[in-house]
Each structure stands twice: as C-alpha cells, then as structure tokens.
Amino acid sequence: AATTVAQNLRRGQPDLQRAITILLNGISELDGPLLLIVDDYHHIYDEEIHQAFKRVLERGPTNLHVMLLTRQNLTPALGHLNDIGGLRVLGAEDLRFVEEEISIFVKEVLGYERPSKAALSSLAARSDGWITGLNLAAISRPKGADVDAYAALIHGRNQWLSAYFRSEFLAGQPPEMQTFLLQTSLLDELSAPLCAAVTGLPGTNALLEQTVTGHLFITPTNEAMTRFVYHDLFRQMLRDELERRCPPAEVVVLSQRAGQWLEENGEIGAALRQYLNAGLHENAIALVERHSLPTILAGDVHRAQRWLNQLQKEGLPPTARLLLDQGWIYLIADRSDTLAFLQSSRDRWRNLTRTTEPDAPCQQERMMQLAIATYLMNDPTEALAIVTKLGKGLSSDSHFLVRGGYHFLNHILLRSHPAEAWEHGLQALRIYEENGWPTGETAMNRAMGQYARLSGHVREALAFYRRALQLVGSIGQDLTQEAVYIHFELAQLLYNRNHIAEARDELEQMILKAEMLFEDDLALMGRIIMNLCERVQGEAGRLIPAPDSVGWQDLMRKAMPLRQVHIRVWLVRDWILAKEQGKAWQAVRYLPIRFEESLRDHQPIEVLTYVSGYLARGTNLLLLKPILAELEDICQETNRLEYQLQLAVLQAWYWWKCADEKKAAANMEQALEMIERTGYVRFVLDIPDLRPLLALMQHPTLQKFPELSKWLEQASQNKGFSDQEIKILQLVAQKRKNAEIADELFLSVNTVKWYLWNIYRRLGVKNRRLAVARARELGLITQ
C-alpha cells in the first residue's frame, strides 16, 4: 500500500483523497494494530490537510490508532473529535509531574535514593512539573551534586533551559508574538487592557488569546478567564531574554507604563512592585505617598504597612509623609507602642521637617498623633497641653484628621465643661461624616455614647452605641477591634441598669471578637463581667485568675493602662458581690494611690475602685475620709453623673460601716435620686452590706425599681442586720472567740470588735451572752 501511495504522490498533481484511501486499505489488511504518531500538529495550516486528516479519523480501519501531539487547541476542522468515541485527551495538567512522580524520576532516573520532602516540593515548585525542565537540569548538574543543588539549577538562567527555551519556544513564534511574550513577562498578572497599555501592540487581545490557546506556560487566575499568570520558570526565561535583547532604558519604560496603568486601575501593590523592580524609586515613593493614607483610613492598615515595608526593604528612607502615615497606622491599629514609636522617630522627624513652619500641615498632623498617643498612655494633662497648643494654629485648611482629632480630644478631655464637650463631640462627628471616614465616625459614636452614659443620658447613649454597631456591620471594613470596645461599653450600660440577659449577649460578642484578635486582656475583662452576670442570675461563676497569680500579674503588666483600670473595676465589683472582701482588697492594693498625695493625677474611676476595695477590707476606715472628701470635689468638677452616683453609694457604705446611720441614709438618698434618672441600680445591689440600709429607706425610687424593693422584705426579716453581722452572731452563739471569728471571716480582730460593738448598740445589750439571747428572741439566729 505504501509503495502504491508513493507512486501516486510522485505524479505532478496527486489525488490526495485516492492516496489516503489506498493507504487506509493497506493498513486494514495488516495482521496487528498500527500506531500513527503525528507530532507538532500545530505547524499544520493547510485546510486541505486538515480535511484529509479528518477523513482518516472518521473512516480509518479499526486497527489504526492515532496519537496527535499539538501545543495549540484543535482547529475548527477537527473540533468534532471530542464527539468521537474512544478519544482520550491529555492536557497540560495531565502531563505535569506531581511530587510523587518527581520522586520516582529522581530516584530511578537520577539515582537520588532518599530525596527529602522539602527537596521534592522545591523541585515541583521550580519546574511546575515540567519534565523537560527536570531533564535539562539533570544534564547540567555537576558530578556528585546533591538533590538540593540539582533543584537550584532549575532557573531561567540555566544555559540548557535557556537554549531549549529559545529554540523550542521563541524561535517558532512569529515576531509580534515574541515581542508580546517578552514585554509582558514584566507583569505579575496579565489582562488584555494591561498588555495593550504596556506593549502598545495592535491586536493584544488576539495575541493573549493565542498565548492561552497555545499553552505557552500560562494559566488563568479567575473563572472568567480574563486574567492570567505565566509559570515562574517560563517568566524568568522570558525576562532574561528581554534583558538580553532590549536596552535597559526600554525595559524601564515598559515598567513605567505598567505602573501607571496599574495605579489608575487601583492595583497599587502591583504598581509598586513594577517601580521597585525597575529601580524607579522616586515613582515608588510618590505612589505610596499618594495612596497609603487613604488606604489606612479605609481600614486596610495591613495593606498600607506592606507598602511601607517594601520601601524599607529596598533601603529607601521614609519621607515626612510616610513617617506620618506610619504613625496613623500605629494609632488606627490601636497599638500600645504608638507613643514609643513617635518618640523613637523624633530625631528623624526633625531632620525631615527642619525647614517647615510650626503651623505647617505636616507639623499639625505630627502634634495630633502625639496628643492622641499621650492620652492613650494615660497622660490626659500632657495630651490637653499638646492639643491646646495645636488649636492656636488650627484653620479650615488643616487636614480633616487634625481638625477631627482636635475636637475628639477636647470632647474627651473637657468633660468637666458639659456644653463644650458635647459641642466638640458633635463637631468631630460631623467632620468624620463629611469626609467619609467610617472608622472615625464609628469611634466618635462610641465616644459620644460613653459620654452620654457617664452623664446619665441613657437613651442618647443607647442610640450612639447602636449607631456605632450599625456602622461596624455595614461599611465592609475590619473594625473588629472597635466592635470589641462598643460591645464592652454597651454591656456596662445594660448591666448597670440590671438588664442582665442583654448584657450577656453583648459580652458574648465581645469575648468572641477579642479572642479572634488575640486580645487576652479584653477577653478577660469580658469574662469578669460575664462572671458577675452569672453571679447575679444565681449561676455558678467561672474561674478567673487570682490577683496575686503569676498569670494575672503578667497579663496586667502587658495590658494598656486604661484596660488595666477597667479590669480591676469589674474584678472588684465581682468579688464584693461574692463577699470575697480579701480578694477585692488584693485587686486594688497595688494601685499607685497614696493617702498623702493629691488624687487629681488619677482617673476618678481608678480612685473609686480603690475606695471600693478598701471599704471591702474594712480596716482603718478613718483614713478614707480625706480621700472621699477630695473625690467628691473631683466628681463634681467632672460633671459625670455615673461617677457621682458611685461616690454617693461608697459614702453611704463608708458611713454605714462607721455606724452613722443618719449620714449613711443621707448619702443613700442622693444615690437613689440619681438612680431615678439613670436606672443604674447595680451600683447599690452589688454591695450586699448596703441591703440593710435599703430596708431603712422610704425613698419613692425603691418602689419604682423592683430589683431594689425586693431586698426590703429580706432585709426587714433580718431587722436591718447585714449578712456579715448575722454570721458574727451565729459564731458568737457557738462561743467562738474574737480571734477565731476573725480567722473564719477573714477579718482583723479590731474589725470583729467594731462589728460586736455595733451589734450590741443596735440590740440594746452590753455583752455577748445577752446579744445571743436577744438575737434568738428576734429570730435573727436559730441556734
């Protein structure tokens, strides 16, 4: 058959169809199967040949098998092959070696007995499973090279790979395709518009499509098949060839075009890599200066930080703008080392801004960052001094962060002037809303909610907190940190109003989000309040760390100052409610509060907490008298109703412990009047010692709030005696000595004597025996 076909083909105008028929008939007469391998089919462009091959596939004998190899998709003339039975298609993915196959190759072909998992992974990544690449690297490996050295040979500058690449890939491509491949090798990711902008070639869509259909080591990165990447090894070889063929200046122009297009289309990270790879350092710095602050304010601080890190990695010194942006990243990310960063960069800042005026915009931004960081580190006096100085040069042209921050800090630091503080808060909120900064708007709503809560405006506080949570859930940014604070603030308000179930819902969210952020101190704070809620509802409290444990001390040392205070606040409240007086005192005894010093350097909440723990301790109470007097002046100056309420409750507790019922009742009456306005009943209910005092009160607030009045019946049954006094009477009835009673109840002997003196006075007796008899007569004890 072959002889006849050859004779037919040697004629001047052979009959192709007849020749194929003769050949197929001859093949059919063979005894066994015949395998026909057609290699490099992508070089066939003649339509008549396509049609002839189609006939072979359609009408060929059953013993004929065909293997067709091509680097491009099948032509339309052969597209129907997919409908032919018995067809097996092997694509690039099927031909790519996986680690297991690479392991077999290096063991059985190259003789490496035990290649490590890391070496195999490296080989797979470098070669992308391209067996020819693995073979060519094997040819060029030095004698005795280990498997890691062999893997290192798979790179774009390997002479064997490069030669193969140029001869097998580039040489067979049309000139315009070669140009397209080389110039687009600079891109991390390809798209038709980007390729057009970089190369300036006509018909880039068709060229990109040919690259894809030709399987030139390119893979899609999205389902729409509009974005692609070259395989790393292929791209390395293309780039090396580009540098070999093109002058450096032309390569730089290509990168510049790519960077401009990427920036215009919002791909700032990719644009930055283009500029840095091309050595366009000024372009890179200007790019980051244009986009870092907007990105930070959009909530993506990690992205902006990556850009700054890339510049630093290249050894590029920061500009004044970039140094400011780094400061905003620290502040917006709520980092505890913000002030340390600003102080450590002070000399660098001075060198960069040596010629600028004190009221220049950059100087104002720097001062605002210092003011906020100083406040966060618990130094409100210094923060107020900075912001006051800043305000002298403030104008409508100042950056909105400076103007907003100015009002924000004045809102916080001038709360002793309610009208001014409120107006500053509204101004800051308006500035953040007008400039489209949702993070600042969220933080400002929370701050306004806190101000309203402390001022006793419960309805307004709830509205601000709800608005803040709404913003967190709607702006599409990661405001998890801010959400933790909002849930905390809202939980406080709900708990103080005795809405325990709602408070627990907020605390669950707070704890969950704090754990997501690995904020151990915030999570602990949430658990302490949750513990308190469970105690109120009669559930078993969870385990929380002891204040003298190593873990507790370590956590408190690492926590920010403001968080340390709040942890102690709620821990003391929990232990006072649990009647763990010794633990309550232990939690505050190390606070830096001295009886002989002024309290104005401390936050009111810190001093109030210290007084609570000291009263729980119950000894040397007269030392508290001057502290309470100064604290009263401070709370009046701050005009924060919540602090004034807490102080009135503590003063009632103090005088009740001092056995002055008249003064205790007077302070309790003040507290009840403030509870009438706020509903903050838990400040009274969380102190069990005050329940007998409630039984003596006739204030209408007691009837308005059932949670207060429910204690009246229980307290009246005890004839106004506290739980502690009942316990002491029971122990006296057991003929316990004062020292034994002190050990049993964790009190000092002098405190036990004071309790007994107060009990004798109220029972109208003069000794222990008569006190026990009178207590049994009144039904206070049953022994």
PDB file of C-alpha atoms in Angstrom, residues 7 28 69 126 150 194 228 266 310 321 327 390 411 413 452-453 484 489 572 586 617 630 720 745 750 769 775:
ATOM      1  CA  GLN A   7       3.923   6.238  -6.787  1.00  0.00           C
ATOM      2  CA  SER A  28      -6.656  -2.550   7.297  1.00  0.00           C
ATOM      3  CA  LEU A  69       0.525  15.981  19.652  1.00  0.00           C
ATOM      4  CA  ARG A 126      10.567  25.367  40.402  1.00  0.00           C
ATOM      5  CA  TYR A 150      20.078  19.891  41.478  1.00  0.00           C
ATOM      6  CA  LEU A 194      -2.849  45.906  30.759  1.00  0.00           C
ATOM      7  CA  PHE A 228      -3.544  35.043  33.642  1.00  0.00           C
ATOM      8  CA  GLY A 266      -6.360  50.589  41.731  1.00  0.00           C
ATOM      9  CA  GLN A 310       8.596  47.138  50.765  1.00  0.00           C
ATOM     10  CA  ARG A 321       4.544  61.994  54.665  1.00  0.00           C
ATOM     11  CA  GLY A 327       2.110  56.953  62.870  1.00  0.00           C
ATOM     12  CA  LEU A 390      -2.234  72.805  68.373  1.00  0.00           C
ATOM     13  CA  HIS A 411     -14.571  66.126  73.805  1.00  0.00           C
ATOM     14  CA  LEU A 413     -10.519  65.967  77.968  1.00  0.00           C
ATOM     15  CA  ALA A 452     -23.851  60.162  77.410  1.00  0.00           C
ATOM     16  CA  ARG A 453     -23.631  57.038  79.598  1.00  0.00           C
ATOM     17  CA  VAL A 484     -14.996  44.889  70.963  1.00  0.00           C
ATOM     18  CA  GLU A 489     -19.448  49.948  76.586  1.00  0.00           C
ATOM     19  CA  VAL A 572     -13.527  44.328  92.487  1.00  0.00           C
ATOM     20  CA  GLN A 586      -5.993  42.346  96.964  1.00  0.00           C
ATOM     21  CA  ARG A 617     -11.234  45.369 103.529  1.00  0.00           C
ATOM     22  CA  GLU A 630     -11.318  65.193  97.670  1.00  0.00           C
ATOM     23  CA  GLY A 720     -31.660  45.662 109.353  1.00  0.00           C
ATOM     24  CA  LEU A 745     -14.425  35.579 108.226  1.00  0.00           C
ATOM     25  CA  ASN A 750     -10.300  45.001 115.669  1.00  0.00           C
ATOM     26  CA  ARG A 769     -24.423  36.385 126.297  1.00  0.00           C
ATOM     27  CA  ALA A 775     -30.814  37.649 118.637  1.00  0.00           C
TER      28      ALA A 775
END
